[in-house]
CSV table of C-alpha atoms in Angstrom, one decimal:
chain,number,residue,atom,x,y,z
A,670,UNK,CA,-25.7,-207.7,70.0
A,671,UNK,CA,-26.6,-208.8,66.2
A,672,UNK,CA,-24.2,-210.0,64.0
A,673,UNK,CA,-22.5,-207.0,62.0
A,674,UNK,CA,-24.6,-208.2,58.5
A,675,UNK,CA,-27.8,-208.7,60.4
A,676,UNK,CA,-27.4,-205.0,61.8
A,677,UNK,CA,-26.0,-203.7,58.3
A,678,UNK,CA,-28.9,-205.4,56.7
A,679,UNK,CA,-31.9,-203.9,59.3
A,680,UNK,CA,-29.9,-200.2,59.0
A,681,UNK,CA,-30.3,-200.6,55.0
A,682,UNK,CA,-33.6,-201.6,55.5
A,683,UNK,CA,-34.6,-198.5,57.7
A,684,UNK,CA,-33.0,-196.4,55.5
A,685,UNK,CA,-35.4,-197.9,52.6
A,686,UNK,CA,-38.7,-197.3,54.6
A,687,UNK,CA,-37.2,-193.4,55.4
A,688,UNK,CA,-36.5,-193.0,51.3
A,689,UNK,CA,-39.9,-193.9,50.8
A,690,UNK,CA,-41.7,-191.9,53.1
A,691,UNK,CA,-39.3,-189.0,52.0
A,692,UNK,CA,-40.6,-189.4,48.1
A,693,UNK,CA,-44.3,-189.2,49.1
A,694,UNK,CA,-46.4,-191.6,47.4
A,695,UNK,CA,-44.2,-194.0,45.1
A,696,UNK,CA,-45.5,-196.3,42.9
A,697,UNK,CA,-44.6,-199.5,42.3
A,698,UNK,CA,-42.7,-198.1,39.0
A,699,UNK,CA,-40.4,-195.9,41.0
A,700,UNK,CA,-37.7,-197.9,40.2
A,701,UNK,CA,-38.2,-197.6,36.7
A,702,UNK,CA,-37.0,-194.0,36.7
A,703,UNK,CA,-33.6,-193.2,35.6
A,704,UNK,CA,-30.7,-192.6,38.0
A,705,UNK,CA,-30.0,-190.1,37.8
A,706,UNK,CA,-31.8,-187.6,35.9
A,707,UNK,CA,-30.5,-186.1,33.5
A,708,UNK,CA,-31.9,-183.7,30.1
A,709,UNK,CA,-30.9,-184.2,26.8
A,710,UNK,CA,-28.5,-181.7,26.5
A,711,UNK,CA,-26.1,-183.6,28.4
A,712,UNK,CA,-25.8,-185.8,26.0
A,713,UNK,CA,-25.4,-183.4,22.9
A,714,UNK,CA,-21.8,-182.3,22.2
A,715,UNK,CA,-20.5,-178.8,23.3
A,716,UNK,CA,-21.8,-176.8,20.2
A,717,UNK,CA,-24.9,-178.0,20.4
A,718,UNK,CA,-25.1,-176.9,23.8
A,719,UNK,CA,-23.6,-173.6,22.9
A,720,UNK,CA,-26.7,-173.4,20.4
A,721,UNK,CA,-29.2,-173.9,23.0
A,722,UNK,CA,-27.5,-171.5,25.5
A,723,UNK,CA,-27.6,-168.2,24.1
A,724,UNK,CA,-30.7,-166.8,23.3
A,725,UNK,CA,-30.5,-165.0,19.8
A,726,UNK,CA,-28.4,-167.8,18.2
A,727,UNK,CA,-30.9,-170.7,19.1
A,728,UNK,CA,-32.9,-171.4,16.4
A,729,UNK,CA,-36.2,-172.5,18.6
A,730,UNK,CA,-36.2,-168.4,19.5
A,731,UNK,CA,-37.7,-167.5,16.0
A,732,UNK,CA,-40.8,-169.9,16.7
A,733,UNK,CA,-41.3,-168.1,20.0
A,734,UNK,CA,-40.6,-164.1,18.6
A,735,UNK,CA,-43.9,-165.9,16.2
A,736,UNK,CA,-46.0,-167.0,19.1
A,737,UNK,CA,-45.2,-163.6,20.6
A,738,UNK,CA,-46.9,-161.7,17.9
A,739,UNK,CA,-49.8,-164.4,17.6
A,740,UNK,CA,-50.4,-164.1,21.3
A,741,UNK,CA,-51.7,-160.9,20.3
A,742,UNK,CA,-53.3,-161.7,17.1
A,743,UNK,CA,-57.2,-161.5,17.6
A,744,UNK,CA,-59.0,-164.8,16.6
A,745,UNK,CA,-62.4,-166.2,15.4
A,746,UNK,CA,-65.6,-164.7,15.8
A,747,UNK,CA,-65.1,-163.8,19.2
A,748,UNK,CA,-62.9,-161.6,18.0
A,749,UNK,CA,-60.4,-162.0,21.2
A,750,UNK,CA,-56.7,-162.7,21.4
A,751,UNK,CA,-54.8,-164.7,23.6
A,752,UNK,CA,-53.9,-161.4,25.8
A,753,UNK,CA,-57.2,-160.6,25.9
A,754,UNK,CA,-58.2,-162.6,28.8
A,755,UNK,CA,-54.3,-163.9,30.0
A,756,UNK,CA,-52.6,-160.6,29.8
A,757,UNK,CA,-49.1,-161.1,29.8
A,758,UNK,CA,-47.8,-163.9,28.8
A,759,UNK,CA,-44.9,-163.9,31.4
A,760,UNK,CA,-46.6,-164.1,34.2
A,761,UNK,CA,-50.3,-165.5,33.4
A,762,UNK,CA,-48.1,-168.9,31.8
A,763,UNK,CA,-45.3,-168.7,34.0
A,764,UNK,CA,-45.3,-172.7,35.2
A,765,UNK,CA,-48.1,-173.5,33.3
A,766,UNK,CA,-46.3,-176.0,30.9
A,767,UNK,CA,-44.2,-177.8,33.9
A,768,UNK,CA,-47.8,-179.1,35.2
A,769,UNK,CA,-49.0,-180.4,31.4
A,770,UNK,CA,-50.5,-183.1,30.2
A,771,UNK,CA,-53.5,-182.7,33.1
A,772,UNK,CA,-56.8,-184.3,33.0
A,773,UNK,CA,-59.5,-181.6,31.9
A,774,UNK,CA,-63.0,-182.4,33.4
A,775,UNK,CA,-65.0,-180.5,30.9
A,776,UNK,CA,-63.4,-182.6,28.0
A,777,UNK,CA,-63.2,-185.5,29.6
A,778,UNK,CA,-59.9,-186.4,28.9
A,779,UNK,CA,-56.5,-186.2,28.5
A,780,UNK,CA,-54.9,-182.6,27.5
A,781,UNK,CA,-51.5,-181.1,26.9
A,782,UNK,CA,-50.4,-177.9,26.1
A,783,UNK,CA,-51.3,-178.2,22.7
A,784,UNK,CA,-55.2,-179.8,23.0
A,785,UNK,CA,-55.4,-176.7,25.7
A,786,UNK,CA,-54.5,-173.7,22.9
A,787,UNK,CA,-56.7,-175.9,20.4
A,788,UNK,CA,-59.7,-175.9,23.4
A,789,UNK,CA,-59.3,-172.3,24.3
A,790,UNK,CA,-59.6,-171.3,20.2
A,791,UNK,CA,-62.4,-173.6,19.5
A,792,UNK,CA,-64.7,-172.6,23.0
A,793,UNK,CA,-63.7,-169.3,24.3
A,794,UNK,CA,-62.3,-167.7,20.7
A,795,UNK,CA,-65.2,-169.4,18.7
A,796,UNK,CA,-61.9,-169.9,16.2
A,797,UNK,CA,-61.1,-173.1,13.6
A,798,UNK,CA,-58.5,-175.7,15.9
A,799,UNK,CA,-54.7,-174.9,14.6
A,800,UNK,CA,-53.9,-178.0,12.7
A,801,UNK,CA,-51.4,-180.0,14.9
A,802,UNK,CA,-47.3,-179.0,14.2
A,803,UNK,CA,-48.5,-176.0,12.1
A,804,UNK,CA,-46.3,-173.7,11.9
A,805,UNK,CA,-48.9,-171.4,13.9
A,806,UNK,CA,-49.6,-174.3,16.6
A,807,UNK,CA,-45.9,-174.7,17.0
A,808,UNK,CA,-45.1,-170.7,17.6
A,809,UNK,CA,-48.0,-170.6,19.7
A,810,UNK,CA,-47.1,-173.7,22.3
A,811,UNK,CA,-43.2,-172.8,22.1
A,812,UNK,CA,-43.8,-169.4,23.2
A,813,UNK,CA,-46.1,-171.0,26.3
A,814,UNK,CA,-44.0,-172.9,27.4
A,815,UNK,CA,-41.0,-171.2,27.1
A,816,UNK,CA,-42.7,-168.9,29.7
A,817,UNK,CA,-42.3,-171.7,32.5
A,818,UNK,CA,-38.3,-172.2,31.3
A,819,UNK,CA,-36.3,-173.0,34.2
A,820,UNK,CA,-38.9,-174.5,35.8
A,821,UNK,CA,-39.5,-177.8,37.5
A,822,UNK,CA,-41.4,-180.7,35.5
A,823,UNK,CA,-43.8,-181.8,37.9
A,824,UNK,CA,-45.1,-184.9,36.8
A,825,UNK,CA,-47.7,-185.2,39.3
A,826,UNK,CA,-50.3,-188.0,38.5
A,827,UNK,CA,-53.6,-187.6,40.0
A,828,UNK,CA,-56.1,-190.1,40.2
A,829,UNK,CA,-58.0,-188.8,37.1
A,830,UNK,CA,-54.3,-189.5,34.8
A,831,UNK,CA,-53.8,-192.8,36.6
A,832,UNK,CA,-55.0,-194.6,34.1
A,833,UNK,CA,-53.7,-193.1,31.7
A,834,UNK,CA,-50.3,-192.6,33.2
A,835,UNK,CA,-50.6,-197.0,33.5
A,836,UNK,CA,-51.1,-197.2,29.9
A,837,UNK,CA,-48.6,-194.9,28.9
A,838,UNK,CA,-45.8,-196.9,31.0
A,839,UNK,CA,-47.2,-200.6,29.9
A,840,UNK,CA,-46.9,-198.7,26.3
A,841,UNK,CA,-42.9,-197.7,27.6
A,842,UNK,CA,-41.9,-200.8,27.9
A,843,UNK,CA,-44.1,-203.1,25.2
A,844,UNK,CA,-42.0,-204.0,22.2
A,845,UNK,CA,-43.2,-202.9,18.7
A,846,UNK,CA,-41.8,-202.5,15.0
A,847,UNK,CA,-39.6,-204.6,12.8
A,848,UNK,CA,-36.9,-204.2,15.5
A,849,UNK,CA,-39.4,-205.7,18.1
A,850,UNK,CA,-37.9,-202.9,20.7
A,851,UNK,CA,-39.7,-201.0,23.4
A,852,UNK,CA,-38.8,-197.4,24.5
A,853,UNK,CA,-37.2,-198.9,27.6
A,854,UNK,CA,-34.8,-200.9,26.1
A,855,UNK,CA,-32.8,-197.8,24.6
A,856,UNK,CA,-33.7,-194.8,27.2
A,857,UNK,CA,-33.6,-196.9,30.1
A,858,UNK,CA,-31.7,-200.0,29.9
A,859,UNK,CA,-28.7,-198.5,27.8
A,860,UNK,CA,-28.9,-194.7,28.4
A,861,UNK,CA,-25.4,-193.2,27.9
A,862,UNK,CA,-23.8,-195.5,25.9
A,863,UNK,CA,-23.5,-195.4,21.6
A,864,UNK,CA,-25.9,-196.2,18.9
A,865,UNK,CA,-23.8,-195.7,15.9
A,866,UNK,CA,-22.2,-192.2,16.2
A,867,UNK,CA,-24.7,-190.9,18.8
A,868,UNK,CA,-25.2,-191.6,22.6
A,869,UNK,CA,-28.2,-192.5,23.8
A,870,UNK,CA,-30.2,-190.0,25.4
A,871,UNK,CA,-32.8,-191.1,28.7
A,872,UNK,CA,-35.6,-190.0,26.4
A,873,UNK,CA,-37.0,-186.9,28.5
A,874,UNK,CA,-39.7,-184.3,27.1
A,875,UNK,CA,-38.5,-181.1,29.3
A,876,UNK,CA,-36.7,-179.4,26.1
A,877,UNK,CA,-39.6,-179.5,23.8
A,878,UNK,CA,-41.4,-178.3,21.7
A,879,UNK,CA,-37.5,-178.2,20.4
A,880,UNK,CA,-35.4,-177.6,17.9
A,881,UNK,CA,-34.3,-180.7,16.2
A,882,UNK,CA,-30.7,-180.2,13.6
A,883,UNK,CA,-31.9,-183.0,12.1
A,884,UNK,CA,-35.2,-181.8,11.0
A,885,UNK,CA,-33.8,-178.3,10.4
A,886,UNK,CA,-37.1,-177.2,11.8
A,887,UNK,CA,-38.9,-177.1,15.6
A,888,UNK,CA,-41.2,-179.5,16.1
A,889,UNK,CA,-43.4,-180.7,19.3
A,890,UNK,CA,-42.7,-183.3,21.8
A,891,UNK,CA,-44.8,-186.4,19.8
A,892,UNK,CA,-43.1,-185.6,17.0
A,893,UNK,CA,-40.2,-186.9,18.4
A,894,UNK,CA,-42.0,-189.8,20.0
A,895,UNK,CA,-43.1,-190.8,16.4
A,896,UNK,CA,-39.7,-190.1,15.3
A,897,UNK,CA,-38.9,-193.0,17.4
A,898,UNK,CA,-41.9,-195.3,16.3
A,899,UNK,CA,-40.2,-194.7,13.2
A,900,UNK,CA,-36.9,-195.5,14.0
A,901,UNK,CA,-38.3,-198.8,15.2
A,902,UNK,CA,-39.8,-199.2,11.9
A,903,UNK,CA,-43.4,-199.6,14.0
A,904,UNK,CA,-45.9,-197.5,12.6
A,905,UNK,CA,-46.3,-194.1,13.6
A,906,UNK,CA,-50.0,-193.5,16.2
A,907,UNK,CA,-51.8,-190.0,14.8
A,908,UNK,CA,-51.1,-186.9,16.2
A,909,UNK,CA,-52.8,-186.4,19.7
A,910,UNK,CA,-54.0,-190.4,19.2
A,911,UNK,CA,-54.3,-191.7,23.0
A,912,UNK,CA,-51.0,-193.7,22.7
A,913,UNK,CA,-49.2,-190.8,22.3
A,914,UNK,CA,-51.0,-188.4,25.3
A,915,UNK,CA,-50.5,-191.3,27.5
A,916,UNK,CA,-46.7,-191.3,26.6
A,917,UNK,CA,-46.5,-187.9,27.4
A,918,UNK,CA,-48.5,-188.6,30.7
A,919,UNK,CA,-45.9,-191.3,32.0
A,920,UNK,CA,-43.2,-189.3,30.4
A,921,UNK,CA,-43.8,-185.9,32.4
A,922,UNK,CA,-43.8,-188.1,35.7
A,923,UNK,CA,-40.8,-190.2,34.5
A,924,UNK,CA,-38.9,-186.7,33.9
A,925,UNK,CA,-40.6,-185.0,37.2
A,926,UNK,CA,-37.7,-182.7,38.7
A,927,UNK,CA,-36.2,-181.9,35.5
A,928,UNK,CA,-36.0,-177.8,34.5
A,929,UNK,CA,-37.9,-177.2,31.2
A,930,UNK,CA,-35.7,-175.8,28.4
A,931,UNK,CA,-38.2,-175.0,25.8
A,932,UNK,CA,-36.9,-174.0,22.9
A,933,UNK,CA,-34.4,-177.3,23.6
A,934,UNK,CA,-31.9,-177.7,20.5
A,935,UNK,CA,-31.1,-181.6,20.1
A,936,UNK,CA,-29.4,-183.1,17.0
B,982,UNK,CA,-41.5,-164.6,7.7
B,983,UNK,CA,-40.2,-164.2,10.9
B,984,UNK,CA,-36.6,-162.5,11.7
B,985,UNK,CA,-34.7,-161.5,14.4
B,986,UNK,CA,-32.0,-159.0,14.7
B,987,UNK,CA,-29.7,-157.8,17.5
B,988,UNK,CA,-27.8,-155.0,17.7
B,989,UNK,CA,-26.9,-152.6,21.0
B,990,UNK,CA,-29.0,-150.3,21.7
B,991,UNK,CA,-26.3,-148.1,23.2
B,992,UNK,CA,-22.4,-147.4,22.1
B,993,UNK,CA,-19.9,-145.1,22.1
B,994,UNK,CA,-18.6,-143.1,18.7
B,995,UNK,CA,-16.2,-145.1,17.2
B,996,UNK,CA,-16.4,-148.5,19.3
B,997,UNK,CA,-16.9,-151.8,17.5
B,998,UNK,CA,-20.5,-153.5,17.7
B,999,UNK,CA,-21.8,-156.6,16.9
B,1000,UNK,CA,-24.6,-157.3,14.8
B,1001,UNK,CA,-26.5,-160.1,14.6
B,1002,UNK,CA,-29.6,-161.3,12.6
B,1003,UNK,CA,-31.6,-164.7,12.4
B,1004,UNK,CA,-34.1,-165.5,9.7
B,1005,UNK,CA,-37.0,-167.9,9.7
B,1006,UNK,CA,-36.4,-169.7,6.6
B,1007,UNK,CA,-36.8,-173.6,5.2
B,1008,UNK,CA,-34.0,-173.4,3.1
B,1009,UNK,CA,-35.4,-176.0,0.3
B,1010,UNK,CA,-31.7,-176.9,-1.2
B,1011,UNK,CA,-33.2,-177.8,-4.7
B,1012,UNK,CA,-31.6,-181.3,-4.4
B,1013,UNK,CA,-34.7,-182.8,-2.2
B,1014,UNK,CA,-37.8,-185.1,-3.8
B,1015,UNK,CA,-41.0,-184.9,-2.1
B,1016,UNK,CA,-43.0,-188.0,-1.4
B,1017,UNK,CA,-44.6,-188.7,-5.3
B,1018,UNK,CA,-40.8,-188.3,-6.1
B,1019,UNK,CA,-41.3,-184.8,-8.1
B,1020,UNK,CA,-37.9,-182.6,-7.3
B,1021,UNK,CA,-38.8,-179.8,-5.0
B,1022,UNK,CA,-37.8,-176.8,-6.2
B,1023,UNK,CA,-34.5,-174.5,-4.9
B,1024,UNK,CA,-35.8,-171.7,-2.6
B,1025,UNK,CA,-32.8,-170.1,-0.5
B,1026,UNK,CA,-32.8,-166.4,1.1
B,1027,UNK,CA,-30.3,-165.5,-1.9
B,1028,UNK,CA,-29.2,-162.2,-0.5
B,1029,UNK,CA,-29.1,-160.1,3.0
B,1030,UNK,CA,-28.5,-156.8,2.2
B,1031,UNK,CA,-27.2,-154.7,5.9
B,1032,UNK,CA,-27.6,-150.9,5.3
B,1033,UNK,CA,-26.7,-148.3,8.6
B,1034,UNK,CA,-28.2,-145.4,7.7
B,1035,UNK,CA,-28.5,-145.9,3.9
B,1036,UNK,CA,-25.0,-146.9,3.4
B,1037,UNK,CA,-24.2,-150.4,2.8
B,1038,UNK,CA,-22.2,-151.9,5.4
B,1039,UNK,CA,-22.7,-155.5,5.0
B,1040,UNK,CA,-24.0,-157.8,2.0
B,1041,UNK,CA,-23.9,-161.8,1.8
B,1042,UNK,CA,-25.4,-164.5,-1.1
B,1043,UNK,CA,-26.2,-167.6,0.3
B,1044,UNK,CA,-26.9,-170.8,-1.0
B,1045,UNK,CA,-28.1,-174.6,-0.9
B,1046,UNK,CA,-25.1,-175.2,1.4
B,1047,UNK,CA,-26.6,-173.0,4.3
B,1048,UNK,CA,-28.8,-174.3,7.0
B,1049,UNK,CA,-32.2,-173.9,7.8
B,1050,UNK,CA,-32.8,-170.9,9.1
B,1051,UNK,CA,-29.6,-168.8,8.5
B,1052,UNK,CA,-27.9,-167.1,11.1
B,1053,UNK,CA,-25.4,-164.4,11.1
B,1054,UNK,CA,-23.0,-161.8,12.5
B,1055,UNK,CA,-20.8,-159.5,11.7
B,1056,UNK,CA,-18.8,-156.5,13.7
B,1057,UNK,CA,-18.8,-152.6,12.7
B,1058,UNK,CA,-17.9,-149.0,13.9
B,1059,UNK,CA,-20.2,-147.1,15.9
B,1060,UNK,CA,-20.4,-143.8,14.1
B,1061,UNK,CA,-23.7,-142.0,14.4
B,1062,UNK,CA,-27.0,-142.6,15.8
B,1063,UNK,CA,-29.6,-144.0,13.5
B,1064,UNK,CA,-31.3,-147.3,12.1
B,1065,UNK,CA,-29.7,-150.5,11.3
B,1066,UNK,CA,-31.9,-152.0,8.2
B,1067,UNK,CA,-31.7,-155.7,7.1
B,1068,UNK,CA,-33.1,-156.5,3.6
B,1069,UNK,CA,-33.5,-159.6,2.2
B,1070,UNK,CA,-35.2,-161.9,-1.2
B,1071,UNK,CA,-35.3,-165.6,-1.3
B,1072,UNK,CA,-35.7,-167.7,-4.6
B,1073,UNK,CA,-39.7,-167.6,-4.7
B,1074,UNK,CA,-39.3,-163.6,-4.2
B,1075,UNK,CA,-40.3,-163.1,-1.3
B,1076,UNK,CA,-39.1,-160.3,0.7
B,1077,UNK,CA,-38.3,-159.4,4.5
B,1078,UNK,CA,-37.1,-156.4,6.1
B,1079,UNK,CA,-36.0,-155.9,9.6
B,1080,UNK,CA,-34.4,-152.8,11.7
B,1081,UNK,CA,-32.9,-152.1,14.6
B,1082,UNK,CA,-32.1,-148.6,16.1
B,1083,UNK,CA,-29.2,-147.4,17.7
B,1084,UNK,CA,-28.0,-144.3,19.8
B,1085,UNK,CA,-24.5,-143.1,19.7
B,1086,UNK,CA,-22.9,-140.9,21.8
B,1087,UNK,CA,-19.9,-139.0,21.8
């Protein structure tokens, strides 16, 4: 008979080895992950999450009632609209923004939701790209991807986003700016407790493109990332620059399980 | 400019209904600067003008203190079928319209 800590200690250990094989593949950065998940809203105050939780008073709904109507809109010489070829909306994108950012062969690269509208106006459309958080690119992603709401993020990283997914978590965790801080020292370290008047959030992308009080607008997910940059006082990557899409990359996986809530409202 | 307005589609003669109406709209408050530091100038939906079958049954100015994109609602009496007509002119001029019908029955 072993000794009651030896026994405790092999029974923890089996119960390691059965969590791992229960996750599937983990990485090394498993651990890194939040525990446990939880979205933004949580940590907004009750009428913020009154705002986001009826449909005709949240804001984000105008940019989709938009997208609606461009959905429609013929475009370029092609002179096709987006239902053209997807039909409805509803079903044809129904999940499509839980699997986003994937790795897209033909381009060779990286692609969220946003590079995949710009993609399908500039090669099937034969249409000019929508400049990036235009008014039109916004309305047009929001009402996407509020078509998988209430679904899962799924975060999955296939070999193709590996290394991208790698650069976007050493990116997580390097510090930058004036304050010399890293993502991971607010949204993973200290998540849930105060930075001045606000709690800190775990930094998930599964309500966006959302509605932001403080911008008094919508705006897309690397908005808010630069947000951040700038908050840091660090300067701010380009839209759709490969810092940002590898964010997104390690940021879909880091969120994995979480139900998408685009339009999101967040202070 | 994009709006959105809500009111039942159904009701009763005489029942009290909710109307609701949300308006894509920036909002400028006048008291902002751009980045060169020139003042940008005031341009707020001024006026929402509710008519329910040509009568006027609601009417609100707004001004630099309202949000971005103003919302609002308001309740009245069901009394006869028709169209619910939102009207409304910011600063700059520009103008938006938006209706909703409604069937009432007896």
């Amino acid at each position: 008979m072993l000794p009651r800590s030896l026994r405790h200690a092999c029974a923890l250990a089996c119960l390691f080895v059965w969590t791992c094989t229960q996750i599937g593949p983990v990485f090394a950065a498993d651990a890194e992950r939040p525990s446990p998940l939880r979205s933004g809203i949580e940590f907004t105050s009750a009428d913020v999450r009154s705002l986001q939780d009826d449909d005709f008073q949240n804001p984000g709904m105008l940019w989709v009632t938009r997208g609606e109507e461009l959905w429609r809109v013929a475009a370029g010489k092609s002179g096709k609209s987006c239902a053209d070829c997807h039909q409805r909306a509803e079903t044809s994108m129904k999940g499509v923004a839980a699997r986003y950012p994937v790795y897209d062969a033909a381009a060779g690269d990286v692609v969220n939701l946003e590079g995949r509208i710009n993609l399908c106006r500039t090669h099937r459309q034969a249409a000019k790209p929508l400049v990036y958080e235009s008014e039109n690119m916004l309305a047009l992603t929001t009402y996407v991807a509020h078509q998988s709401r209430g679904a899962r993020v799924e975060g999955a990283v296939p070999t193709e986003l590996r290394a991208s997914f790698e650069r976007g978590r050493e990116r997580y965790r390097k510090r930058i700016g004036q304050m010399d801080l890293a993502c991971t020292h607010c949204h993973q370290q200290n998540w849930g407790r105060t930075l001045l008047a606000q709690t800190i959030s775990q930094g998930h992308g599964n309500a966006y493109p959302a509605y932001r009080l403080e911008w008094q607008s919508l705006g897309s997910l690397q908005r808010r990332l630069r947000a951040c940059y700038f908050g840091v006082r660090a300067e701010m990557p380009p839209y759709q620059s490969p810092e940002l899409l590898d964010l997104e990359v390690y940021l879909a996986w880091r969120g994995r399980g979480l139900t998408i809530e685009t339009p999101g409202v967040r202070r | 400019m994009v709006a959105r307005v809500q009111v039942p589609g159904n009701a009763k003669r005489g029942e009290i209904i909710d109307i609701r109406i949300a308006i894509q709209h920036k909002m400028e408050t006048g008291f902002r600067f751009d980045l060169f530091g020139k003042p940008i100038p005031k341009n707020v939906v001024n006026e929402v003008v509710c008519r329910y079958n040509g009568a006027e049954i609601f009417r609100a100015e707004l001004g630099s203190g309202i949000a971005a994109n103003p919302y609002m609602q308001f309740s009245t009496i069901a009394e006869a079928s028709g169209e619910i007509v939102f009207d409304w002119v910011d600063d700059a001029g520009e103008r938006g319209t938006e209706r909703a019908s409604i069937t009432v029955s007896a």
